[in-house]
XYZ file of C-alpha atoms in Angstrom:
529
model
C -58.038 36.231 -28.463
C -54.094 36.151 -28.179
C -54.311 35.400 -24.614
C -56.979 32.583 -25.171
C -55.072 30.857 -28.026
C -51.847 30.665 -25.238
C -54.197 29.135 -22.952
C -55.077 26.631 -25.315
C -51.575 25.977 -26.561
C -50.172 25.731 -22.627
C -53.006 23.024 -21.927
C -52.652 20.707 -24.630
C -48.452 20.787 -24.193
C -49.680 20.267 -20.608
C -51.875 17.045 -21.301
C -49.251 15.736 -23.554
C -46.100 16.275 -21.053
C -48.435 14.193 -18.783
C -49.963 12.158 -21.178
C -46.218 11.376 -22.035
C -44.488 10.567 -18.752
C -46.990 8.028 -18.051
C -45.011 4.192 -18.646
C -48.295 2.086 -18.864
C -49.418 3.709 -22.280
C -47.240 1.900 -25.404
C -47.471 5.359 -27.709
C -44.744 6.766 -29.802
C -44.475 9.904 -27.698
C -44.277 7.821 -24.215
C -41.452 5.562 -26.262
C -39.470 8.457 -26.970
C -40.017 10.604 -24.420
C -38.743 7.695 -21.667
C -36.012 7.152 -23.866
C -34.655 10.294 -24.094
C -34.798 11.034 -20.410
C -33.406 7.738 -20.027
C -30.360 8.240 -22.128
C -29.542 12.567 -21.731
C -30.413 13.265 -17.688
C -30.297 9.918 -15.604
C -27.818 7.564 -17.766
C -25.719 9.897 -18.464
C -24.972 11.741 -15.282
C -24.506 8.005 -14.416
C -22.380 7.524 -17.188
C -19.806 10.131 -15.786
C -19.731 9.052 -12.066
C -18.947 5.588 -13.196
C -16.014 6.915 -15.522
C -14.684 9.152 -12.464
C -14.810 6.136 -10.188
C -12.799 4.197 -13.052
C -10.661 7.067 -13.570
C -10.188 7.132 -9.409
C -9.237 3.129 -8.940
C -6.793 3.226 -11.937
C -5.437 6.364 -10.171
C -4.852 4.983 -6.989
C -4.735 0.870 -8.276
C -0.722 -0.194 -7.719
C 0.335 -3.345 -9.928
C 2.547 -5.530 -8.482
C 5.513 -6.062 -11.260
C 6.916 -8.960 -8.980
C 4.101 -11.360 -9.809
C 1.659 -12.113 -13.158
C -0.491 -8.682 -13.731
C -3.899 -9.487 -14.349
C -5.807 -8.810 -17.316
C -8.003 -6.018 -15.691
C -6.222 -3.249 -13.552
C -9.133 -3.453 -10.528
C -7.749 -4.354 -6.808
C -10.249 -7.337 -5.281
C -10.581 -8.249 -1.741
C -10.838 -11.879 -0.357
C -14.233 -11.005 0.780
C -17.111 -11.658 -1.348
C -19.495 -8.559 -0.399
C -23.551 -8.125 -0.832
C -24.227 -5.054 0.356
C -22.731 -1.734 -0.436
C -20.269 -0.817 2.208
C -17.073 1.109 1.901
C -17.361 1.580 -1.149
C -16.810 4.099 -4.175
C -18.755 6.889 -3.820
C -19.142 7.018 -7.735
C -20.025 3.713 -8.361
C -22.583 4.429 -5.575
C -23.945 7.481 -8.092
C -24.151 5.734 -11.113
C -25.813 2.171 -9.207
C -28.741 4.868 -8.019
C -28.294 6.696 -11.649
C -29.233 3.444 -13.084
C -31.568 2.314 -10.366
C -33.794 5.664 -10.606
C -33.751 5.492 -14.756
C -34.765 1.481 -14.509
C -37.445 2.738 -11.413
C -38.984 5.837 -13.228
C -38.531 5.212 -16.757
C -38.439 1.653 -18.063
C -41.613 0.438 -19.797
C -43.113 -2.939 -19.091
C -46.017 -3.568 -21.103
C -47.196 -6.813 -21.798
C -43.625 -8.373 -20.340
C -42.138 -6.913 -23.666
C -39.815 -3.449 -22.715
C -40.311 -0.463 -24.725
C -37.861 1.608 -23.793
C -35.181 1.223 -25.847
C -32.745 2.527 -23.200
C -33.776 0.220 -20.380
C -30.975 -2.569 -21.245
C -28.355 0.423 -20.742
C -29.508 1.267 -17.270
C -29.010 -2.703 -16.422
C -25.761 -2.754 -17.925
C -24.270 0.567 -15.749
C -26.036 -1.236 -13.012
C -24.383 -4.161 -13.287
C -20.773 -2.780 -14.550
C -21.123 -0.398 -11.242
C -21.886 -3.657 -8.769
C -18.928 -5.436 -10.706
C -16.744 -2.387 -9.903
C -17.691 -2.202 -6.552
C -16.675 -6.444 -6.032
C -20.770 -6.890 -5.443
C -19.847 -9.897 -8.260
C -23.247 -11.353 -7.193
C -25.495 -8.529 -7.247
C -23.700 -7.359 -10.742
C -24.545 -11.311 -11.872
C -28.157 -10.645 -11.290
C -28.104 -7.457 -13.724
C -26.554 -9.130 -16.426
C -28.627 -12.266 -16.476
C -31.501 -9.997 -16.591
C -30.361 -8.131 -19.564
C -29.560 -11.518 -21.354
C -33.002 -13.451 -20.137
C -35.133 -10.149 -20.529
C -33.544 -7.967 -23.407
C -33.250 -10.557 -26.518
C -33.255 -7.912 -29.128
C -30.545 -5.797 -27.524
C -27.749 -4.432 -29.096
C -25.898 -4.642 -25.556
C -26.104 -8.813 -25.965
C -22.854 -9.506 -26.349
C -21.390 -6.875 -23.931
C -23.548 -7.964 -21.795
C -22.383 -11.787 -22.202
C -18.610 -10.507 -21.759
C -19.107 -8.711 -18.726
C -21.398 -11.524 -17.015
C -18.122 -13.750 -17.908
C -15.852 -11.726 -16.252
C -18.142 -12.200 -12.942
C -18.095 -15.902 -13.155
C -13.742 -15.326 -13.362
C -13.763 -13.245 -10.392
C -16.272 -15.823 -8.384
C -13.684 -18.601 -9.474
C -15.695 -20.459 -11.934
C -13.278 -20.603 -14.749
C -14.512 -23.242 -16.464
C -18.171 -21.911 -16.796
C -16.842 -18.594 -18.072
C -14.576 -20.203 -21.107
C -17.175 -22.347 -22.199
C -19.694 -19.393 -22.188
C -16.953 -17.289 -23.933
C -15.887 -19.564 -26.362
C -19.695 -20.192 -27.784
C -20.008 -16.618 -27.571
C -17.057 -15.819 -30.419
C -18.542 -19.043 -32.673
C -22.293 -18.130 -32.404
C -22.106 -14.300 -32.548
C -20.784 -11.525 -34.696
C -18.394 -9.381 -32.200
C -16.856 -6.087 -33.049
C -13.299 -5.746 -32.941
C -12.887 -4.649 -29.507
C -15.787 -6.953 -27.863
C -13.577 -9.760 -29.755
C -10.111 -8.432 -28.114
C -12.032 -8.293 -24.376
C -13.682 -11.913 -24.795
C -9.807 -13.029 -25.930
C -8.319 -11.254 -22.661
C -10.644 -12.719 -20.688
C -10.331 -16.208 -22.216
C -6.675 -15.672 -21.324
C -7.309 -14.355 -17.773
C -9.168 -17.642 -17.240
C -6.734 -19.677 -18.352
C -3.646 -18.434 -16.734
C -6.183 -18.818 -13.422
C -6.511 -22.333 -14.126
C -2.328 -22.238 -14.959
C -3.131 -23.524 -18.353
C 0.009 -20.561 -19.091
C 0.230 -21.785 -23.283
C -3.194 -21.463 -24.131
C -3.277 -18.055 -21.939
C -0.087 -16.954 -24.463
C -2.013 -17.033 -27.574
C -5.359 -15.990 -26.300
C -3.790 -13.026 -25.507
C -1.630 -12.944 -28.040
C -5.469 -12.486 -30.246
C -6.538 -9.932 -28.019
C -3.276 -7.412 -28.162
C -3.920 -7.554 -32.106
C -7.730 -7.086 -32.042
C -7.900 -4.335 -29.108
C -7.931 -0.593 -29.983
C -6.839 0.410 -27.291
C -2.952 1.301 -27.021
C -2.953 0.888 -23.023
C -4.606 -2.475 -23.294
C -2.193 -3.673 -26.366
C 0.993 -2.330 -23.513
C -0.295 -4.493 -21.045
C -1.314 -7.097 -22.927
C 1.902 -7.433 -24.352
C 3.689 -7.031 -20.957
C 1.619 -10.216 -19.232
C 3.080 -12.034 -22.350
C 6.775 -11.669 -21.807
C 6.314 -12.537 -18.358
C 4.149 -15.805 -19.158
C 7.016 -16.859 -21.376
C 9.365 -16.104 -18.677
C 7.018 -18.242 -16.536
C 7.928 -21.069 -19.060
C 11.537 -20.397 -19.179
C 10.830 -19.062 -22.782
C 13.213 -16.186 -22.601
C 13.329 -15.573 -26.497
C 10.068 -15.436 -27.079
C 9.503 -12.906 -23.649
C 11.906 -10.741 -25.199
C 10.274 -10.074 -28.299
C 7.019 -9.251 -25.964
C 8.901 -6.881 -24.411
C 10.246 -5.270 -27.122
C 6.444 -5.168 -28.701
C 5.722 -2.570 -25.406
C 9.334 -1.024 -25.591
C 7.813 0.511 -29.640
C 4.753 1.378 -28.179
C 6.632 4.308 -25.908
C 4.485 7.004 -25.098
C 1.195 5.465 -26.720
C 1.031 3.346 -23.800
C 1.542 3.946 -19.940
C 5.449 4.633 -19.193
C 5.436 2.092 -16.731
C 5.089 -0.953 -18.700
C 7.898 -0.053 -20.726
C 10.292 0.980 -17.725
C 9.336 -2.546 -16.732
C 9.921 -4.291 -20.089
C 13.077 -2.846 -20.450
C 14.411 -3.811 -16.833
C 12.927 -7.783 -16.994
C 14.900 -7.649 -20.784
C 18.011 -7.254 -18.833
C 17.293 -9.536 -16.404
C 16.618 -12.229 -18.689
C 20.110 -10.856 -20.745
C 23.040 -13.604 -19.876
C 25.783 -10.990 -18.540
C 29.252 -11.937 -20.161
C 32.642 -10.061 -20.630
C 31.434 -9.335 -24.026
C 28.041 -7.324 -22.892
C 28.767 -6.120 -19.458
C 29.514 -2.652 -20.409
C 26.508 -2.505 -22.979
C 24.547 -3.459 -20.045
C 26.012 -1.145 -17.776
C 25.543 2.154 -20.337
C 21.756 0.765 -21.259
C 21.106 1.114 -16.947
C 22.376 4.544 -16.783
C 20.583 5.767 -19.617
C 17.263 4.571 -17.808
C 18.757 5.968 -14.649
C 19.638 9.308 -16.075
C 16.413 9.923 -18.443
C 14.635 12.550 -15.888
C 11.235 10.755 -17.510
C 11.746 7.620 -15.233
C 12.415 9.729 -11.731
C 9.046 7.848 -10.581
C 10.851 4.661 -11.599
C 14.078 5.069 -9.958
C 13.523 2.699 -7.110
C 13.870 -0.412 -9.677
C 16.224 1.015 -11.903
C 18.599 1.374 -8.497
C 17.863 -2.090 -7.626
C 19.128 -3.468 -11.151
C 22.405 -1.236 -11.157
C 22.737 -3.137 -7.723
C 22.301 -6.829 -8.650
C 24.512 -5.706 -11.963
C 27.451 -4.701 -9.617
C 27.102 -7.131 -7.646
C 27.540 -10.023 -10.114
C 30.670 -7.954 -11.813
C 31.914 -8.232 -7.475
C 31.276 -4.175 -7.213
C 30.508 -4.888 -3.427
C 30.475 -1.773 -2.363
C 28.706 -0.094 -5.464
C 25.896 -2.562 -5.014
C 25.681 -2.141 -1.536
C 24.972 1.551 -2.604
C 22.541 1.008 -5.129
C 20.576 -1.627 -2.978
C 20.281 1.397 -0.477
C 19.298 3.921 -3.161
C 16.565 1.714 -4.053
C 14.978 1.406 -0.579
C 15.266 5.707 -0.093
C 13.690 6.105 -3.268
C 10.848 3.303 -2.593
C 7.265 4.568 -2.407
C 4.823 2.056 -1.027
C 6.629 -0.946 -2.785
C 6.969 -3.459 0.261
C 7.883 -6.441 -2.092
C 10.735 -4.180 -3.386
C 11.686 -3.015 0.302
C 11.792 -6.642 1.213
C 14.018 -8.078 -1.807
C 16.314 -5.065 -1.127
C 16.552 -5.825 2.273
C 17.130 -9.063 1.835
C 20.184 -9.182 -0.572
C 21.616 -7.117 2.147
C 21.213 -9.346 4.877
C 23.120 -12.490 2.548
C 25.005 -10.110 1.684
C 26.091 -9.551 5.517
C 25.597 -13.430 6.476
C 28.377 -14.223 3.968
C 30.945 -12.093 5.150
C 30.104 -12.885 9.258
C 28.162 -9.789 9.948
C 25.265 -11.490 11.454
C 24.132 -8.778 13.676
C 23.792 -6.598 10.742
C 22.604 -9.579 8.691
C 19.842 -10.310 11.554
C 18.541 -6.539 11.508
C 18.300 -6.700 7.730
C 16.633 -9.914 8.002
C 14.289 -8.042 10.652
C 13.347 -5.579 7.948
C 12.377 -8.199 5.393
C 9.501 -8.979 7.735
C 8.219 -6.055 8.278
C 7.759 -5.917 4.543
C 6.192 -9.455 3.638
C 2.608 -10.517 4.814
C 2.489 -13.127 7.449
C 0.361 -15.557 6.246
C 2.728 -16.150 3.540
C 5.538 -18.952 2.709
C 8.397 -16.097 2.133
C 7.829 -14.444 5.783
C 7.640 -17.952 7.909
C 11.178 -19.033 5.390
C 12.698 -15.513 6.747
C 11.314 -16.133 10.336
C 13.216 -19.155 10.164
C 16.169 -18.086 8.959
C 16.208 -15.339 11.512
C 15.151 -17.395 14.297
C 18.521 -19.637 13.651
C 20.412 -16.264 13.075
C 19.795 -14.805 16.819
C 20.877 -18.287 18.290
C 24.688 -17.054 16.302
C 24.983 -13.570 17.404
C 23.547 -14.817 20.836
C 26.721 -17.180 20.812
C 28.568 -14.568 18.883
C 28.325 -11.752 21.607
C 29.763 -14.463 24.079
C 32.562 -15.010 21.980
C 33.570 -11.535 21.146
C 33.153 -10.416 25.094
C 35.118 -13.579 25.850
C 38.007 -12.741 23.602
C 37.353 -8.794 24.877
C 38.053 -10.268 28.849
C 40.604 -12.583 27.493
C 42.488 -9.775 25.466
C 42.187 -7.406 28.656
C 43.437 -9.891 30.877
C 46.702 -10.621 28.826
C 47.983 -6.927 29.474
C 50.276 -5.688 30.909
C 49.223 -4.325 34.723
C 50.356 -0.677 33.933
C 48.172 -1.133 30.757
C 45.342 -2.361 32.189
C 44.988 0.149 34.354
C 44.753 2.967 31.878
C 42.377 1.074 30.291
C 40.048 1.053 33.073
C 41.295 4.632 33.973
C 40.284 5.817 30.369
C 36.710 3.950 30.630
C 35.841 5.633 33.766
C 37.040 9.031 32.709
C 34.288 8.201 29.722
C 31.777 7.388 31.612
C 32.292 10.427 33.994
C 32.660 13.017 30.986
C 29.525 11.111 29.697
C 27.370 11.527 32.985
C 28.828 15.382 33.009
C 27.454 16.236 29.366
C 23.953 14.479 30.431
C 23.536 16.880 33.219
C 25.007 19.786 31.650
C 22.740 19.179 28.885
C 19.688 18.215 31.480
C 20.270 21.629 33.441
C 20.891 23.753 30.009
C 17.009 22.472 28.969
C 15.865 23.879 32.574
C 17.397 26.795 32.503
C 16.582 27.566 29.156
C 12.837 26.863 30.108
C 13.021 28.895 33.213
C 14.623 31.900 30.987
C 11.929 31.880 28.301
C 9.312 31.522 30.980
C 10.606 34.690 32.348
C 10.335 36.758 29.322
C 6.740 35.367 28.646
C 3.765 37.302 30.221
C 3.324 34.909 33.247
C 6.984 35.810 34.304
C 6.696 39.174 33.939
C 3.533 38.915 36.427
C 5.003 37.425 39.062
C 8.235 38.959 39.604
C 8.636 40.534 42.814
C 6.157 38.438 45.136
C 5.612 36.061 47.985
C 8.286 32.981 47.422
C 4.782 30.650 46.918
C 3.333 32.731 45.052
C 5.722 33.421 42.349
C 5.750 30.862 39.518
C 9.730 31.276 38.393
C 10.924 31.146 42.243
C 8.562 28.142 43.134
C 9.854 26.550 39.786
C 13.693 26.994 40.652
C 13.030 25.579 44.277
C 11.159 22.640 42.826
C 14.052 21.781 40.714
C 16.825 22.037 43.111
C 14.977 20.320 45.505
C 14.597 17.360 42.996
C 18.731 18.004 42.018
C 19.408 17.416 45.599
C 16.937 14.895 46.865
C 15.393 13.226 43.833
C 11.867 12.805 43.141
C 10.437 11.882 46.636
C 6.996 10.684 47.893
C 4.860 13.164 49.967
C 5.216 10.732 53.358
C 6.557 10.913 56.689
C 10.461 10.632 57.069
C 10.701 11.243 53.167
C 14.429 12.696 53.431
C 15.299 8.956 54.588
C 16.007 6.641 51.506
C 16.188 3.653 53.809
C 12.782 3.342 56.233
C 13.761 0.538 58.119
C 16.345 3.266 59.713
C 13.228 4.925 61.483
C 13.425 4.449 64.854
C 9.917 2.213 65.772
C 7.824 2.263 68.875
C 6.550 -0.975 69.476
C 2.958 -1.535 71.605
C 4.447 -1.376 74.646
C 5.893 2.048 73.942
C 9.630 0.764 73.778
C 11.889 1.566 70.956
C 13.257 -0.870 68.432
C 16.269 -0.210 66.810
C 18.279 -2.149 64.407
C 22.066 -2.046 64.942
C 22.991 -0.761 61.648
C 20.348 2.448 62.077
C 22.684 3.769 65.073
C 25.757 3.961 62.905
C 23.563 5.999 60.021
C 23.041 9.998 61.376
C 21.666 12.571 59.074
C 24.047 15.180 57.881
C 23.859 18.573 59.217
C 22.804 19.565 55.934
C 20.004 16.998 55.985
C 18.740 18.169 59.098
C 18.769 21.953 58.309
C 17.747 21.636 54.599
């Protein structure tokens, strides 16, 4: 009876697992059952390999402090791609997460979606092509979501993201007039508020509109939740008022992410401390305030990873107070202690090539100037000024070297005879000790090979035989051989350096002889070597 009541109980759990998984039937147990699939096993392993592949770009994203940061930390190529190639493993992960939950579990019936979870799976989809710059694959998701989903609690999310596609496909305009009926027609949350703001403000500053930019984002640093946001928000500020010559007013922004400290990332604050000197007027007054505010930053083991642009301040500060040579060493701190900052590299290198032009060094200056280069991108209005400047610079050490070896011959050839002499005397004995070390050092790396060739196992195997068939003595012949005669060619007549010395038998069977061969006769030890 037991055994026929499990039997029973198995089937009908059986029939309604099927009964259940089956997305054509609009029941409450399908609903849920979708649903929950949807949301605890394929969203949400999605879910995580979209945060790991947002956790990975942030990781390995580099902001470039020398120009406007962007609203969005997210690195975007030139090329506008379609298809998934090179591309982020994770985002890959959660695009087929979302793909499999929208394939398997979503719930058409009678063009109305009943799975409640459905919208979600197009919103990782799209938020994974966006991530992976597939701007207008990730368009397609979110218009679906808006056009297909009008009950969705994901609207306005939705809305915000499909903006930020239309900013990154460069239509501006579209995006703030969808943005801006967005905040008058709906009822955002605090944070979906602060992200429409930023990207309000990202548009904007695209369109350099840099005012209106200012107190968009100005909104969004007060409305976001998010202390890393409110950091960087805050950051782009002071450097859009510095954009408008505002210095005041970039100060206090700077100051806003100096009293965040740890709550946001230390590199916004390292950052807003160094552009709050730079904008600080340095007087008699406030040079040594200035000067014990730099070391502090340089001596706080917290900002090791930031040394690079700490250096390069102490170096422009000592070299406006005329500390030549303490900027000069600060200006080469900062380029030891650069990692991967060619913009850095290339400022650095280029205050010390002006540095060098203006006191006549212009061999140094053109090698500096050389190094600037390697740092800039070609295509670029900075590396074709610096080409230019460096094409002009070799034309004045060209003429430069012919004026220093001029004055060199002109200097040697006011001496005295006895004097020039020794000079010549000492230059040869030079080059002679010179030539000695080379071969000393030349036949040292022989002999040391020959010696620990010996010791090895295939010395120790040949000692003792035939002169060709042991390695060490065929190795010593070879090398005295090429001591004495150089390297030669395997030919006829190969000890003679000259062959039209070779005496020549014409057709006739005479001999031709040149004049000059008769006076050249191999040495005895030629002829016995």
């Amino acid at each position: 009876m037991k055994l026929q009541f499990k039997i029973i109980i198995t089937a009908v759990s059986a029939g309604l697992v099927l009964s259940a998984c089956s997305t054509k039937k609009d029941a409450f147990l399908n609903r849920n059952w979708h649903a929950m699939n949807t949301k605890y096993n394929t969203l949400y392993n999605g879910g995580i390999a979209f945060e790991q592949g947002r956790e990975e770009l942030n990781a390995n994203y580099q902001d470039d402090y020398w120009d406007i940061l962007p609203i969005e930390r997210l690195e975007v190529t030139e090329d506008v791609k379609l298809d998934s190639e090179d591309n982020n493993p994770n985002f890959i992960i959660a695009e087929e997460k979302a793909t499999k939950a929208i394939q398997k579990h979503s719930m058409d019936i009678k063009e109305e979606e009943r799975n409640p979870q459905t919208d979600e799976a197009f919103l990782l989809l799209g938020k994974a092509r966006y991530f992976d710059q597939r701007y207008i694959p990730a368009l397609e998701a979110f218009n679906y979501v808006l056009n297909k989903y009008s009950e969705s609690d994901k609207l306005n999310e939705a809305n915000i993201w499909r903006e930020k596609v239309n900013i990154r496909l460069e239509n501006e305009e579209l995006a703030i007039k969808n943005l801006k009926r967005l905040m008058k027609l709906e009822d955002l949350k605090d944070q979906e508020y602060a992200d429409a703001r930023a990207m309000l403000a990202q548009a904007y500053v695209n369109l350099k509109i840099i005012d209106t930019a200012i107190q968009h984002l100005k909104v969004a640093s007060y409305y976001t939740k998010k202390n890393p946001e409110k950091g960087r928000y805050y950051y782009i500020i002071g450097q859009l008022y510095n954009q408008l010559q505002h210095k005041d007013s970039a100060g206090y922004a700077f100051d806003r992410v100096i009293e965040l400290n740890r709550k946001s990332p230390r590199v916004y604050m390292i950052n807003a401390h160094l552009q709050k000197i730079k904008n600080t007027e340095l007087t008699n007054e406030n040079s040594e305030e200035l000067w014990e505010y730099l070391t502090d930053l340089e001596e706080n083991r917290e900002n090791r990873p930031f040394l690079d642009k700490i250096y390069r301040q102490l170096a422009e500060y000592h070299l406006e107070i005329g500390s030549d040579s303490l900027a000069l060493d600060y200006f080469n701190r900062s380029l030891r202690a650069t990692q991967n900052e060619p913009k850095l590299n290339a400022l650095n290198y280029e205050n010390l090539a002006v540095y060098n032009f203006d006191h006549n060094e212009y061999k140094a200056a053109g090698l500096y100037y050389d190094s600037v280069l390697t740092n800039l991108h070609e295509n670029t209005k900075k590396h074709r000024s610096i080409k230019k400047k460096l094409d002009n610079l070799e034309d004045v050490i060209k003429y430069e070297d012919i004026v220093q070896y001029a004055d060199s011959v002109i200097t040697l050839y006011d001496l005295p005879k006895d004097k020039q002499i020794a000079y010549f005397e000492a230059h040869i004995e030079g080059l002679k000790k010179a030539r000695e070390e080379a071969q000393k050092k030349e036949v040292q790396r022989i002999t040391d090979g020959f010696a620990a060739f010996t010791e090895s196992k295939g010395g120790k195997e040949n000692k003792g035989k035939f002169y060709f068939y042991n390695i060490t003595s065929l190795g010593y012949g070879k090398n005295d051989f090429t001591n004495k005669w150089g390297n030669r060619t395997l030919e006829d007549d190969w000890r003679w350096s000259n062959k039209s010395t070779i005496a020549i038998a014409d057709e006739n069977g005479d001999t031709i002889v040149d004049a000059v061969d008769q006076e050249i006769d191999p040495t005895d030890e030629e002829k016995f070597s």
